XYZ file of C-alpha atoms in Angstrom:
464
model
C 98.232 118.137 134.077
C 99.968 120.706 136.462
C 101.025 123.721 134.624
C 104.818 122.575 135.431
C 103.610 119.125 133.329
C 102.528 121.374 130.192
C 105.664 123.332 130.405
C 107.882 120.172 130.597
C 105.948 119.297 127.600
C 106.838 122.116 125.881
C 110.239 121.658 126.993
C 111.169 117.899 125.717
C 109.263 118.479 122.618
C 111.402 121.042 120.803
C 113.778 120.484 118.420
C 116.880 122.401 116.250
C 114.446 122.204 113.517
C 111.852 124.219 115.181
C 114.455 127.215 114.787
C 112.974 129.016 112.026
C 116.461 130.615 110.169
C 115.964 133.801 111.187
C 116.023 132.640 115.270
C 118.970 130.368 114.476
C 120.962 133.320 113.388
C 119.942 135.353 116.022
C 121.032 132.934 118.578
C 124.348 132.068 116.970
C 125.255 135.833 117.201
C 123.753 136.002 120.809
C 125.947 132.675 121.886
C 128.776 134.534 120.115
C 128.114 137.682 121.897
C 127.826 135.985 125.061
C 131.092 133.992 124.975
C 132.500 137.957 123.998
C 131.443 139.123 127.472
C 132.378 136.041 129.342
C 135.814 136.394 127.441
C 136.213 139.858 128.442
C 135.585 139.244 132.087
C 138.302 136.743 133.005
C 140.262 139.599 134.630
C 137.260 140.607 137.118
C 138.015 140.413 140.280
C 134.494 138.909 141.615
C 134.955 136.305 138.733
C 138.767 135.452 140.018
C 137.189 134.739 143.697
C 134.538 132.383 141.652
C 137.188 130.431 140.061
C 139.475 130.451 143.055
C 136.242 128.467 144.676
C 135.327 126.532 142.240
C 138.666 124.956 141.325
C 139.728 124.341 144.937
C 136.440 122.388 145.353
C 135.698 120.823 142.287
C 139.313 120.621 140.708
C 138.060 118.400 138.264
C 134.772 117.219 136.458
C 133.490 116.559 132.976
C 132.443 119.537 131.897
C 135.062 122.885 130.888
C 135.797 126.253 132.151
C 136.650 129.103 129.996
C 139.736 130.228 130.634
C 141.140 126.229 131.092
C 140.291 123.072 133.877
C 137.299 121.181 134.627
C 134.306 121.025 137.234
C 130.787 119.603 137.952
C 128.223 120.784 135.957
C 126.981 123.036 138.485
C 130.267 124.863 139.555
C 130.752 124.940 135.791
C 126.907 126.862 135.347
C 128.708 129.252 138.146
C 131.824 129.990 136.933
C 131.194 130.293 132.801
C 127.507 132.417 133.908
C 129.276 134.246 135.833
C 131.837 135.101 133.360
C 128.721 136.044 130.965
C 127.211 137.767 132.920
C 129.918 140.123 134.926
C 130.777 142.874 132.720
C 126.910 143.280 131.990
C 127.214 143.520 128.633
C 125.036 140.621 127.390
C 121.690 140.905 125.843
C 118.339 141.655 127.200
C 115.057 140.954 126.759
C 112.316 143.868 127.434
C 108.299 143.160 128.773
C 106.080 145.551 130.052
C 106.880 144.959 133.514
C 110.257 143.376 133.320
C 113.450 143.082 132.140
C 115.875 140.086 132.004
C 119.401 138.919 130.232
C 117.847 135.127 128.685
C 121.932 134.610 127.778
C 122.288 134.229 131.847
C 120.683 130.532 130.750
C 123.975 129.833 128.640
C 126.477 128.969 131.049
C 123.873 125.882 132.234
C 122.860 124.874 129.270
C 126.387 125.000 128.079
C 128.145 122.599 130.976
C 124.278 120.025 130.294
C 125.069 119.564 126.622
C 128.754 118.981 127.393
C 127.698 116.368 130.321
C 125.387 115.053 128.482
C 127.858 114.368 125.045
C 125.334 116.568 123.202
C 125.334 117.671 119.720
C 125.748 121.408 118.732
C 121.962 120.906 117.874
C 121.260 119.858 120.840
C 123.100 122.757 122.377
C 121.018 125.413 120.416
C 117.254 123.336 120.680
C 117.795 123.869 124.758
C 119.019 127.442 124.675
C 116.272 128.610 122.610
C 114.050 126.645 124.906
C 115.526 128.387 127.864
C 115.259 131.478 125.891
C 111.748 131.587 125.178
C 110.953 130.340 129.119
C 112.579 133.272 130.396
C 111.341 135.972 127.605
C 107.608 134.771 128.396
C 107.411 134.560 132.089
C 108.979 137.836 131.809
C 105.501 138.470 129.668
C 103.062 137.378 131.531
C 104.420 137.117 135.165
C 106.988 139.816 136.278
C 108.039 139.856 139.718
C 110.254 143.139 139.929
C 107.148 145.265 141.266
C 106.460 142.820 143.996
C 109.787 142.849 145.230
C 111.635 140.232 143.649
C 114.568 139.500 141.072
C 114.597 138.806 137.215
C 116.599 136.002 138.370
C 113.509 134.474 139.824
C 112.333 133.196 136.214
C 116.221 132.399 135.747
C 115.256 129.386 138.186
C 112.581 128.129 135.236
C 114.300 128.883 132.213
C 117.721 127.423 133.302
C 116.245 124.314 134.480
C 114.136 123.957 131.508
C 117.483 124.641 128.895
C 119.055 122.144 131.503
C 116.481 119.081 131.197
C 116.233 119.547 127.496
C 120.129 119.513 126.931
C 120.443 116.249 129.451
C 117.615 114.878 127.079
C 115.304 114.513 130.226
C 112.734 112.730 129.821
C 108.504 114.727 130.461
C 108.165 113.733 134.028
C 111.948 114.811 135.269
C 111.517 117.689 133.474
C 108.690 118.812 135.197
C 110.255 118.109 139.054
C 113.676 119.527 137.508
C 111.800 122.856 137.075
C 109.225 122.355 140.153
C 112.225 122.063 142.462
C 114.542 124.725 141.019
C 110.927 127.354 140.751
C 110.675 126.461 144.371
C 114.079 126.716 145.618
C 115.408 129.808 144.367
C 112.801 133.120 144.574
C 115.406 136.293 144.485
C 114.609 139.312 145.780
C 115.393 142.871 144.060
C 117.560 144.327 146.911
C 120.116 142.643 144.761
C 120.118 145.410 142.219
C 118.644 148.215 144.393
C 120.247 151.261 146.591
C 123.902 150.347 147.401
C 125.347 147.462 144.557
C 127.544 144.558 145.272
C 129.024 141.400 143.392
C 125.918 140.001 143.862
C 124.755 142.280 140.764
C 127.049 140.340 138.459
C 126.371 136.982 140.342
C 122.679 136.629 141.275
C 121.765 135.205 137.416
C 125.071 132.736 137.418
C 124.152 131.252 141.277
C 120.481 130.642 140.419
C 121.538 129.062 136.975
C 123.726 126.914 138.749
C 121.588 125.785 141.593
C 118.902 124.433 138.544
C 121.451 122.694 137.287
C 121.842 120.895 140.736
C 117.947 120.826 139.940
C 117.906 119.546 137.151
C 120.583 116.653 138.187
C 118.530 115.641 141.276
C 115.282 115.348 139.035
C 117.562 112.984 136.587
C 118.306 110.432 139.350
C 114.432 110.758 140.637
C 114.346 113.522 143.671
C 110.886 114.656 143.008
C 109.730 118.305 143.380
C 105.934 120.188 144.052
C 104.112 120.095 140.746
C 101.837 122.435 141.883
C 104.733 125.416 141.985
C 102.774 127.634 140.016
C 99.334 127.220 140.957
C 99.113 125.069 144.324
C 98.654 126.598 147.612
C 101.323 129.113 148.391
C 102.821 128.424 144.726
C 104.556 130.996 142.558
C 101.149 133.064 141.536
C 100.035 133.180 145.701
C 102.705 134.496 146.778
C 105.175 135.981 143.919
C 103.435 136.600 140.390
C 99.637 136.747 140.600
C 97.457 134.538 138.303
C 98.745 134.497 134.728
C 98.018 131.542 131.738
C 100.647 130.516 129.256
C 99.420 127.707 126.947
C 102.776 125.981 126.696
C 101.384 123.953 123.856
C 101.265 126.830 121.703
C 104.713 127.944 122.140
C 107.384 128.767 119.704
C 111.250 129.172 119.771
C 111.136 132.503 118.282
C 111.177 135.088 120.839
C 115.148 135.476 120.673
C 114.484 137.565 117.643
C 112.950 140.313 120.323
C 115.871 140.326 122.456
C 118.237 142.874 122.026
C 122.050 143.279 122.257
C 124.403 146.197 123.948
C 126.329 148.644 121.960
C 127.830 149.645 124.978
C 129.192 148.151 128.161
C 126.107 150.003 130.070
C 122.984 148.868 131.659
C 120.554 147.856 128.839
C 117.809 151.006 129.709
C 120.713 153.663 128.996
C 121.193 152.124 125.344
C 119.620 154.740 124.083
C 120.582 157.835 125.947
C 123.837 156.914 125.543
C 124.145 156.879 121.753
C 121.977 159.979 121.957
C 124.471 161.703 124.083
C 127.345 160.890 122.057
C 125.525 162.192 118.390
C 124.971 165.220 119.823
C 128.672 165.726 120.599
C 129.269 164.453 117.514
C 127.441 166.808 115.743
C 128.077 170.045 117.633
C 131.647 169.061 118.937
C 131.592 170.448 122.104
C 133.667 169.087 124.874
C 132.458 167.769 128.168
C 134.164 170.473 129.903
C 131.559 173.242 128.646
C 128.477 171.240 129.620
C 126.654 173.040 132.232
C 124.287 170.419 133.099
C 122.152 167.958 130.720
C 118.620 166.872 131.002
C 117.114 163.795 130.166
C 113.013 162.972 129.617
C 113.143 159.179 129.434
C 110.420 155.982 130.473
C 109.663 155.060 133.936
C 111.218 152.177 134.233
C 115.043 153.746 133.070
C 113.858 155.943 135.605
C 113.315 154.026 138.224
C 116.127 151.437 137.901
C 118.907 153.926 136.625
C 117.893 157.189 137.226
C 117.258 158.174 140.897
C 113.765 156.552 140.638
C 112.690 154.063 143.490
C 115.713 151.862 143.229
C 117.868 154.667 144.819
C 119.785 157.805 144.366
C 122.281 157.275 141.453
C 124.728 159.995 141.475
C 126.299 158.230 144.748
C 129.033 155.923 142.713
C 131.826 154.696 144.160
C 131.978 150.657 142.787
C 131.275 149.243 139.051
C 128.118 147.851 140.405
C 127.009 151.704 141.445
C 128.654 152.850 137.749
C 126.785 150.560 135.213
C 123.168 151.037 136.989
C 123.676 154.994 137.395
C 122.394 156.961 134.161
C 124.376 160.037 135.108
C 127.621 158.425 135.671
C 127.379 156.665 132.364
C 126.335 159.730 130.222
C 129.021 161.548 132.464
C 131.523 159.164 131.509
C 130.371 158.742 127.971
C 131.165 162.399 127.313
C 134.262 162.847 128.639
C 135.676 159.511 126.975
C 133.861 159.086 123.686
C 132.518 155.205 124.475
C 131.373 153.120 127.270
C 133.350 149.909 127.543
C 134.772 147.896 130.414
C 138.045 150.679 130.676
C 134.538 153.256 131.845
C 134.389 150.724 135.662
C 138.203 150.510 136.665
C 137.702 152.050 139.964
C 140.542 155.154 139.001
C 138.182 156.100 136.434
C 134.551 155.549 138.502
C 136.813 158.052 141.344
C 137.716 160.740 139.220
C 136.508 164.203 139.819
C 135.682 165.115 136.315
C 133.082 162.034 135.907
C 131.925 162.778 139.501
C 131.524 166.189 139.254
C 129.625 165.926 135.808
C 127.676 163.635 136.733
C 125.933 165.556 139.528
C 125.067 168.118 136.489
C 122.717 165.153 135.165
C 119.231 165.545 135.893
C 116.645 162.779 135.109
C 112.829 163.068 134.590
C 110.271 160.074 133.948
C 108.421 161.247 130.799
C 104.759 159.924 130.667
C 104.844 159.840 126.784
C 107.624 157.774 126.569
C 106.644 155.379 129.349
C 103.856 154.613 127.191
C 106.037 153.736 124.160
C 108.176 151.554 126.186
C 109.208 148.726 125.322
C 108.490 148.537 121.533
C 110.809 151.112 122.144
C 113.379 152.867 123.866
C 112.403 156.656 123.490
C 114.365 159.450 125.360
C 115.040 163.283 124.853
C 118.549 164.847 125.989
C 118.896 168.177 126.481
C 122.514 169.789 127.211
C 123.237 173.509 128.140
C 126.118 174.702 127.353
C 128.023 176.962 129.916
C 127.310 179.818 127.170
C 123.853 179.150 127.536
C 123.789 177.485 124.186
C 120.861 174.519 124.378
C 121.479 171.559 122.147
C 118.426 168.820 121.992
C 117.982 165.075 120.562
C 115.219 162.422 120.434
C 115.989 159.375 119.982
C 113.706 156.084 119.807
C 115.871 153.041 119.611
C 119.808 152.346 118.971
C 122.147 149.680 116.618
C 121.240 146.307 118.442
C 117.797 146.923 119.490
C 115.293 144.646 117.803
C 114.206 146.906 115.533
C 117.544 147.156 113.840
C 119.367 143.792 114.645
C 123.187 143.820 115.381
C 124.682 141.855 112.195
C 126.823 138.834 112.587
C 130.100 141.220 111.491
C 129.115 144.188 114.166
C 128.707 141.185 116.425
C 131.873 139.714 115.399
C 133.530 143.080 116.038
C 132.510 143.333 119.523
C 133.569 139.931 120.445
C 136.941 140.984 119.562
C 137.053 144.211 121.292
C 136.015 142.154 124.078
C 138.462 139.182 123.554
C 141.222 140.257 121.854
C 143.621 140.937 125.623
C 143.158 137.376 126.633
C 143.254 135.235 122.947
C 145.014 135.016 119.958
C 143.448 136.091 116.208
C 144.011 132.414 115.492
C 141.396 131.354 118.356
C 138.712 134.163 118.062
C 138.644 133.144 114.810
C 138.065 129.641 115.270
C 135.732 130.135 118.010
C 133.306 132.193 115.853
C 133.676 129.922 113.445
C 132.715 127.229 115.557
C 129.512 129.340 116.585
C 129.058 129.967 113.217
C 129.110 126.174 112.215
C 127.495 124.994 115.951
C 124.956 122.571 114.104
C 127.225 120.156 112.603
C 129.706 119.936 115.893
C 129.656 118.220 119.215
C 129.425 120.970 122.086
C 132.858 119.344 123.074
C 134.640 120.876 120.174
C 133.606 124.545 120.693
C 134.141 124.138 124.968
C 137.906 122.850 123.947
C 138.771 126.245 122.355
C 137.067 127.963 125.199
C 139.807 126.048 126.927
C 142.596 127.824 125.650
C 141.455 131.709 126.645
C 144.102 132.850 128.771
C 143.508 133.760 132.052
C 145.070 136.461 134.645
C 147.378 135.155 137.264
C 146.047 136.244 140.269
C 148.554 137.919 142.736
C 149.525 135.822 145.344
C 148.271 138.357 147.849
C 145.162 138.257 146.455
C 144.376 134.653 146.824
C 141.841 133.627 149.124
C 142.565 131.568 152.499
């Protein structure tokens, strides 16, 4: 057997009842955090084009968008991933060499189950499937060094969540996930030097295009099985040799993923609670900061903090904002929080946050790279314009694995999140309905997804 064969093993072989309770919790509050973010993002304006597209398109289909109408699966995938994915506020999942956001599998697995008439079971058996595909090629085969995108393992770990909601059967499996591993290789420039919408998008298009995957391998379009060890295969070119016995596989890694306390790139989670206890505790005010310095890991470094991926105190967009360390701890002192009200474009172009945040400096601390990512470790340091130095170290935050975000701090966000675009009555019932997922049909927890309102998009604004 090709190692696509094992892993399509793996894949149709899992059930809801290999959850162990703690993972089925854990994934209820991530599915209910996810839906949160997607919730909270109807209003962006990248996610308005998406829905523009996808409804003039694919005006109808059998599977439901949040926010109201129908689509194909796949232009489903796009739009509800990329309503997950846009504020970046969704969870994570830290390896040595990589980072990723496993609930960017959702919005697939989501419009599958729904296609497929599938059981809320059903519904959580793929995710955690998709889950643990994504969380352990991030292990043992990260690509971000070499050039290329989390999203790349998106392409596996969607298609896998996909086949196993469809109820695929071993051998379309395995050509659902050959063809979408060989299809869609990303490459970092997405999230490096100057940010677009492709940020927010990257994770939602590749989800989507294994769901096309995924329904080509159902009506028998074949795919390489040899796309991860074959002749100019996925270790050749992209990953470099790496073993994974699928057949010893669990469904528990979602209890190592971690959730966001704030609307901020995961690597700042802790600086940024760091930052705002030391206000807390001294009181001062942003405006008698002379400059702050900040020892954190490499890889905050290098992805938020002026490191390889670019200079970050040049912010001008919400893509720049969220994946520039100094702009958020800027912004987190002068405002107290970090929430989607931090990107509006007036507040990213004011001159306090833009002059603070050239006081920012960031240093890769050896120490702490080593610690990373059992944890999160950083030091702050902030001068005061009285000369005045006040100092914190900090090793993890609330939502990091090592303490869990509960169901009600979970619940909380979610409504922060939600609360401009649905009633009490429906974020109620849609928790509930996460809550209760196991004895539903995915069709009764999409129909309330239904009924989020939605922005009406200025008729100047609309597309051609």
């Amino acid at each position: 057997m090709t190692q696509v064969e094992q892993l399509a093993d793996f894949v149709v072989r899992t059930t809801y009842d290999d959850l162990s309770e703690a993972a089925c919790q854990q994934l209820k509050i991530r599915i209910l955090d996810a839906l949160g973010c997607a919730i909270g993002a109807v209003a962006g304006r990248p996610v308005q084009l998406v829905r523009e597209y996808v409804t003039e398109f694919s005006p109808d289909g059998p599977c439901t968008l949040i926010g109201g109408g129908r689509a194909a699966p796949d232009r489903a995938a796009l739009l509800n991933g990329a309503l997950v994915r846009y504020l970046d506020f969704n969870d994570s999942y830290l390896a040595p060499g990589e980072s990723c956001h496993p609930s960017d599998n959702l919005g697939a697995v989501l419009a599958a189950a729904e296609r497929a008439g599938a059981s809320g079971r059903d519904l959580m058996a793929a995710l955690a499937t998709a889950y643990q595909v994504q969380c352990r090629l991030s292990d043992v085969a990260p690509v971000r060094r070499r050039g290329f995108d989390h999203t790349t393992h998106v392409a596996y770990a969607a298609a896998a969540g996909v086949a196993r909601a469809l109820g695929l059967d071993p051998a379309q499996t395995a050509h659902a996930i050959a063809l979408s591993g060989t299809a869609l290789n990303a490459l970092r420039v997405t999230r490096t030097g100057m940010l677009s919408h492709w940020k927010g998008l990257a994770a939602p298009f590749a989800a989507a295009a294994a769901t096309q995957a995924a329904l080509l391998a159902a009506w028998g379009v074949t795919g390489p099985l040899e796309v991860f060890e074959g002749m100019k295969g996925f270790m050749e070119t992209i990953s470099g040799r790496f073993t994974t016995d699928w057949s010893r596989e669990d469904l528990e890694r979602v209890n190592l993923t971690i959730l966001k306390r704030y609307n901020a790139e995961v690597h700042s989670q802790t600086a940024i609670a760091g930052i705002l206890e030391l206000q807390g505790t001294y009181h001062f005010t942003a405006a008698a900061v002379e400059r702050i310095d900040v020892g954190i890991f490499d890889v905050a470094y290098s992805i938020i903090g002026g490191g390889e991926e670019g200079d970050k105190t040049l912010v001008f967009t919400k893509e720049d904002a969220d994946h520039s360390l100094p702009y958020l701890l800027a912004v987190a002192l002068l405002d107290g929080t970090v929430m989607p009200e931090q990107f509006a474009p007036e507040r990213i172009q004011r001159q306090d946050v833009q002059a603070l945040l050239c006081r920012v400096r960031i240093r890769p601390h050896e120490a702490y790279s080593r610690r990373f990512p059992a944890e999160m470790p950083c030091r702050l340091s902030v001068t005061l314009k009285n000369g005045q130095v006040l100092s914190r170290e900090a090793r993890d935050y609330p939502g990091f694995h090592t303490r869990p975000m509960s169901w009600e701090a979970a619940f909380e966000k979610f409504t922060a999140l939600a609360a401009p675009y649905t009633t009490t009555e429906l974020r109620a019932a849609i928790a509930q309905a996460v809550r209760d997922v196991a004895g539903l049909r995915v069709a009764e927890l999409t129909r309330l997804l239904a009924e989020v309102r939605v922005p009406d998009v200025a008729a100047s604004e609309r597309r051609p």
